[in-house]
CSV table of C-alpha atoms in Angstrom, one decimal:
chain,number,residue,atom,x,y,z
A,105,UNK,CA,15.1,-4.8,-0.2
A,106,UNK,CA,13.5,-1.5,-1.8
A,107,UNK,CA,11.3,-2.5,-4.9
A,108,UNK,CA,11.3,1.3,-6.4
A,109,UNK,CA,11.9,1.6,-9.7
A,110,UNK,CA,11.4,-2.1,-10.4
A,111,UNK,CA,8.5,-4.8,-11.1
A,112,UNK,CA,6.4,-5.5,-8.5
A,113,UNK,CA,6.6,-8.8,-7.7
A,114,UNK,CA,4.5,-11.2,-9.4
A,115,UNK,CA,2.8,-13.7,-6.9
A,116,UNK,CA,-0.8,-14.7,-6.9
A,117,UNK,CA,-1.8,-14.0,-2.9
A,118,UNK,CA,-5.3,-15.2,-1.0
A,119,UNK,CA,-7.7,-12.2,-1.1
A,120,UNK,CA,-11.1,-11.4,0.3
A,121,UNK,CA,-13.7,-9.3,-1.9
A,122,UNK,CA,-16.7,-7.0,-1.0
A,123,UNK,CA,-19.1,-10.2,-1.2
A,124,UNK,CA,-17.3,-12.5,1.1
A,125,UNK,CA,-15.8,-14.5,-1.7
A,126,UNK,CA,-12.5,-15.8,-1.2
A,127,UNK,CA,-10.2,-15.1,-5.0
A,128,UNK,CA,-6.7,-14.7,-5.6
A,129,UNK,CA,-4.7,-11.4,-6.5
A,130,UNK,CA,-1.6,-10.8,-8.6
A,131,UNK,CA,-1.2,-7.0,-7.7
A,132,UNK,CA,1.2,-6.9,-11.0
A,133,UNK,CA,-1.2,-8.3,-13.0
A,134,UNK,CA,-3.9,-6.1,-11.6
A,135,UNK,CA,-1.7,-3.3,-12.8
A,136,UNK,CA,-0.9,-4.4,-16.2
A,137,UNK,CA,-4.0,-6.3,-17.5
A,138,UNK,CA,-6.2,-3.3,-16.3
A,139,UNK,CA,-3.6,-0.7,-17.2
A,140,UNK,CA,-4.1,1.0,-13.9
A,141,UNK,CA,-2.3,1.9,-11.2
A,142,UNK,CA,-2.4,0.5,-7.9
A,143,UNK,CA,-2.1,1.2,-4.5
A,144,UNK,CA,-1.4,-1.5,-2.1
A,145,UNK,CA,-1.1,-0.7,1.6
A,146,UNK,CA,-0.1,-3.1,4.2
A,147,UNK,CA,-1.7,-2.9,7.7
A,148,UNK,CA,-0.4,-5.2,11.0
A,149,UNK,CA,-3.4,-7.1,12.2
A,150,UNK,CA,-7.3,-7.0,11.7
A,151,UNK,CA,-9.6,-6.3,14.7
A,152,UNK,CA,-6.9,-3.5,16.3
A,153,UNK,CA,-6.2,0.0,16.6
A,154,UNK,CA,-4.9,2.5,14.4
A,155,UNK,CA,-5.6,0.0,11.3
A,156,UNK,CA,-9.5,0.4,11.2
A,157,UNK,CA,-8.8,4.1,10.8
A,158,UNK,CA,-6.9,3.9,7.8
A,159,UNK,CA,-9.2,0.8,6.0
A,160,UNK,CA,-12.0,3.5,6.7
A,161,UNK,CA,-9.8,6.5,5.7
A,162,UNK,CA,-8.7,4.6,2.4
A,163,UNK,CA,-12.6,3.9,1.7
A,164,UNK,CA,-13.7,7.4,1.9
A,165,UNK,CA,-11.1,8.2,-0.1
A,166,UNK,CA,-11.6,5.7,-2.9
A,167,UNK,CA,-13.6,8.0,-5.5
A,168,UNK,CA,-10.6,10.1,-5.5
A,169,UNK,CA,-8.1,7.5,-6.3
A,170,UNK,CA,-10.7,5.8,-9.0
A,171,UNK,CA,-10.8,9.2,-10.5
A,172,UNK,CA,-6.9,9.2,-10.9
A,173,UNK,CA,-7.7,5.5,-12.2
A,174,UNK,CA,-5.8,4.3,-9.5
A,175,UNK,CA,-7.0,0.6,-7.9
A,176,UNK,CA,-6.8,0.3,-3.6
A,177,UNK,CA,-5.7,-3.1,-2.3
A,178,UNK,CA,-5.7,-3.6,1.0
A,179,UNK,CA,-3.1,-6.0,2.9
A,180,UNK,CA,-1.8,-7.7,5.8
A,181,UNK,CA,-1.2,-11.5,6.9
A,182,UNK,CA,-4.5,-12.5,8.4
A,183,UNK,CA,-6.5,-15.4,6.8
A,184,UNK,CA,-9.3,-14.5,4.5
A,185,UNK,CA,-12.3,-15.8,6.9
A,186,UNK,CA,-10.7,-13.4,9.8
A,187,UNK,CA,-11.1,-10.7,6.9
A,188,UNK,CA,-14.8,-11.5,6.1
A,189,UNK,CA,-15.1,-11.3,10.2
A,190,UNK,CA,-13.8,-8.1,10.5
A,191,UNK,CA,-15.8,-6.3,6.8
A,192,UNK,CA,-19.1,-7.6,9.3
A,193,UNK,CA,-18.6,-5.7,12.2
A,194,UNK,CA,-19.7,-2.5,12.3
A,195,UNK,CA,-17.8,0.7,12.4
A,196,UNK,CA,-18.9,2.0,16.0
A,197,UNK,CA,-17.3,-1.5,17.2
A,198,UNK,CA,-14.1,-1.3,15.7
A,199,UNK,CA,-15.0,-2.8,12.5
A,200,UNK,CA,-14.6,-2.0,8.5
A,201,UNK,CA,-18.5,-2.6,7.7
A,202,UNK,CA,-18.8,-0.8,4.6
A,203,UNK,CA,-15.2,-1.1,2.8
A,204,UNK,CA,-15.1,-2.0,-0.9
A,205,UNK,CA,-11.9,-2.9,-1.7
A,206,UNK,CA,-9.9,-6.0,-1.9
A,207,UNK,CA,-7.9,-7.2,0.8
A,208,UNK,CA,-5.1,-9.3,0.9
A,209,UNK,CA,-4.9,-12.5,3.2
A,210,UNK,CA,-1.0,-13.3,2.9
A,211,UNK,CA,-1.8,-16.1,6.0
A,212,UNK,CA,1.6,-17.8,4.2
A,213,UNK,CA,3.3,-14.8,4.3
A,214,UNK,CA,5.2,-15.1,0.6
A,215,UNK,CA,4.3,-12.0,-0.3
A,216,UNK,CA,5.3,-10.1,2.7
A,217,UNK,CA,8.4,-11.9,2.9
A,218,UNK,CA,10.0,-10.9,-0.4
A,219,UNK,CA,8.9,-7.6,0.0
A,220,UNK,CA,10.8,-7.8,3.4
A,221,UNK,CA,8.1,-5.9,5.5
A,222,UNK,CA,7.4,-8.4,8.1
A,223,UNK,CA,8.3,-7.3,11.9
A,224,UNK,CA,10.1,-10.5,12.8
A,225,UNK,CA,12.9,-10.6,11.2
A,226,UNK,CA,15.5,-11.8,13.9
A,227,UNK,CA,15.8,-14.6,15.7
A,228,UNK,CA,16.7,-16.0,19.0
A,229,UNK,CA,18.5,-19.6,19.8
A,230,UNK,CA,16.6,-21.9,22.2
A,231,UNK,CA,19.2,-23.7,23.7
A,232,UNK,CA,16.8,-26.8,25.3
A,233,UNK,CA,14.7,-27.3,22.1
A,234,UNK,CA,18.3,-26.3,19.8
A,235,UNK,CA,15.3,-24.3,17.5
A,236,UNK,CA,16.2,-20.3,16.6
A,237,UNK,CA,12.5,-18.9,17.5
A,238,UNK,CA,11.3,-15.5,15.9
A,239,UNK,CA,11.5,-12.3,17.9
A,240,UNK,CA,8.2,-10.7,17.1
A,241,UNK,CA,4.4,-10.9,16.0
A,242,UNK,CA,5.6,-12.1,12.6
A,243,UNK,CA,3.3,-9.2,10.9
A,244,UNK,CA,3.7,-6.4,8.5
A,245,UNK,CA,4.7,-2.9,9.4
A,246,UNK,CA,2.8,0.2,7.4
A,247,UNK,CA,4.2,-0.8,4.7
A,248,UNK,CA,2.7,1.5,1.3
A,249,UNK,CA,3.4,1.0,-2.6
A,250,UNK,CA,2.6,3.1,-5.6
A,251,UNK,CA,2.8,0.8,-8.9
A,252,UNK,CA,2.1,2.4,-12.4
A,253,UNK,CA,0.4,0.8,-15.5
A,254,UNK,CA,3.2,-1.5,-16.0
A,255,UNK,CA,3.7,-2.8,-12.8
A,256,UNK,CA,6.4,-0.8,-12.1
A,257,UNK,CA,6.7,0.4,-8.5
A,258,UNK,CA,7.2,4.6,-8.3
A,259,UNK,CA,6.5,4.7,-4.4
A,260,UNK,CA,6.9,2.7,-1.6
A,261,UNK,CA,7.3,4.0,2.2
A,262,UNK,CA,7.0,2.0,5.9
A,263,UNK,CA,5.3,3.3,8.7
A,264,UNK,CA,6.0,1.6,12.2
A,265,UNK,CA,3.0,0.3,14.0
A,266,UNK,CA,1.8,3.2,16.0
A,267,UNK,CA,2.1,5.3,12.9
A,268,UNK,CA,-1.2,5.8,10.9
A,269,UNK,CA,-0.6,7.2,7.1
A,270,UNK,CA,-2.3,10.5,5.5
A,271,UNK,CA,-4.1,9.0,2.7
A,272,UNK,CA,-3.8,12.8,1.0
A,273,UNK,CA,-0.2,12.7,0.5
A,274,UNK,CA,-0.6,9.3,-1.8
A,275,UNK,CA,-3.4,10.8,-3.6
A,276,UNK,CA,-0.4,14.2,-4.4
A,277,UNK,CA,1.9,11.1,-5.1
A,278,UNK,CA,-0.2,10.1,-8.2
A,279,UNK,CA,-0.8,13.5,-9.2
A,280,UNK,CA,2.9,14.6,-9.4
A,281,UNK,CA,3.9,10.9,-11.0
A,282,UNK,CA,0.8,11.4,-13.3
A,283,UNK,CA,2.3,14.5,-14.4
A,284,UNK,CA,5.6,13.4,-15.1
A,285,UNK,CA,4.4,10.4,-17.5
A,286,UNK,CA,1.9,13.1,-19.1
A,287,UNK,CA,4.3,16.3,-18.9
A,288,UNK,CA,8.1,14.6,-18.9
A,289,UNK,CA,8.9,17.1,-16.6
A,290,UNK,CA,9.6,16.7,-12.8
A,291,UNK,CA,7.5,17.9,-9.5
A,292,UNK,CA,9.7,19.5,-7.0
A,293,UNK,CA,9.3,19.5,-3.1
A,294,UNK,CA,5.6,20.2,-2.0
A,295,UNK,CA,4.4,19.9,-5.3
A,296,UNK,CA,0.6,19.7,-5.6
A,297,UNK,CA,-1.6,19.6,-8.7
A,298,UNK,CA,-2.1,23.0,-10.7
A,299,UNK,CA,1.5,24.0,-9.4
A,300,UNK,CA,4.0,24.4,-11.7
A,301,UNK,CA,6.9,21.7,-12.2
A,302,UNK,CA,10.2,21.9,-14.1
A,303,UNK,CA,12.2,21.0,-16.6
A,304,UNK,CA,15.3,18.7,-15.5
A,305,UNK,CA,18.0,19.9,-16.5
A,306,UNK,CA,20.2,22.5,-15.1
A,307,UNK,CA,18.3,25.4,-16.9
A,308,UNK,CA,15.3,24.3,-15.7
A,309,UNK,CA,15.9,24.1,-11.7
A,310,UNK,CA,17.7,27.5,-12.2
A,311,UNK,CA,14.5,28.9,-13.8
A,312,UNK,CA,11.9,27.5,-11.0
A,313,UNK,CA,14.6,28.7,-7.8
A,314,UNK,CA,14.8,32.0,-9.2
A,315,UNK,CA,10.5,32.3,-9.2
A,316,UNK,CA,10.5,30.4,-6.1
C-alpha cells in the first residue's frame, strides 16, 4: 500500500534515544506538533552490512537536513536494548558509536506491517504441523519516507537489501518540495536548488522546454 499523498500513519512505536533511554515515537505527531518535516528510513537488521553505512551516512548528514528543519528517524524491527548494543560499538567494528538520532525499535512489527515493507510476506503450508510458516527474515526492506509539517507523506521509495541509499538525493527531495510549498510552482527532472522550476500549466512546461 503506497502512503504518498496521504497521512502518515499515526502509531506510537518503541524507540531508542542518544542517551540509552527507551521512549515512544509517533512519527505523525513528530511532524505536526513540531511543524517539521521528517525523514524516516527503514534499515533490515542492526549489527550487519550495508546498514551501518547509511546510520553513519545519515549522521553526517544531519546538519543539512536540521538546516532544511527536517527531523531523521531511524528504523527497523530490532528491540530497543539490541539498538542501545549496537549505538556502543564503535565505528571501526561495525558499529553506529556516535549517531544522534532516534531510532525506531518496531520489535512488534505494527508499524512496519501497515506500511507493508516487511520482506516476509508469503507463506508456506506445513503439512505435519497444518501451520502456514513465513518465507523470509520477517524484516524491513530500504524502505524511505518524506512527511511534511502536517504529516502528510510527499516521498516514499524501497530499496532491496543489498541496495544502500544516497542520502544527497533526499536532501534535493526537500529542497524541490520546499520550493513548491514556498514557490507553488513545480521542480522538473534533475531539479536541484538555485535551478529554475515552472509554472504548471501548459504555458509554463512550454516556456521551460524551449530554454531547456
Amino acid at each position: 500500500m503506497s502512503f504518498t499523498g496521504k497521512k502518515f500513519p499515526s502509531i506510537a512505536v518503541n524507540a531508542m534515544n542518544e542517551m540509552g533511554e527507551t521512549i515512544q515515537i509517533n512519527v505523525l505527531e513528530e511532524a505536526v506538533k513540531n511543524n517539521k518535516k521528517v525523514l524516516l528510513f527503514w534499515y533490515p537488521k542492526d549489527f550487519t552490512f550495508v546498514c551501518p553505512t547509511e546510520l553513519h551516512a545519515f549522521q553526517e548528514a544531519l546538519a543539512e537536513f536540521e538546516k532544511r528543519n527536517t527531523i531523521v528517524i531511524g528504523a527497523s524491527v530490532d528491540t530497543a536494548e539490541v539498538h542501545f548494543a549496537w549505538l556502543n560499538t564503535p565505528k571501526d567494528q561495525g558499529g553506529i558509536e556516535g549517531v544522534t538520532y532516534n531510532i525506531l525499535a518496531d520489535s512488534n512489527r505494527n508499524l512496519s506491517s501497515v506500511l507493508g515493507i516487511l520482506d516476509a510476506q508469503e507463506t508456506v503450508h506445513h503439512e505435519e504441523l497444518g501451520v502456514d510458516l513465513l518465507v523470509g527474515d520477517n524484516v524491513t526492506y530500504r524502505a524511505t519516507y518524506l512527511i511534511d509539517e502536517e504529516g502528510t507523506v510527499f516521498h516514499e521509495g524501497i530499496n532491496h537489501m543489498p541496495l544502500g541509499r544516497n542520502v544527497q538525493e533526499f536532501l534535493r527531495m526537500i529542497d524541490a518540495y520546499a520550493h513548491v510549498q514556498q514557490h507553488g510552482e513545480v521542480c522538473p527532472a534533475n531539479w536541484e536548488e538555485g535551478k529554475e522550476a515552472m509554472s504548471a500549466n501548459r504555458d509554463g512546461v512550454a516556456e521551460y522546454l524551449a530554454a531547456h
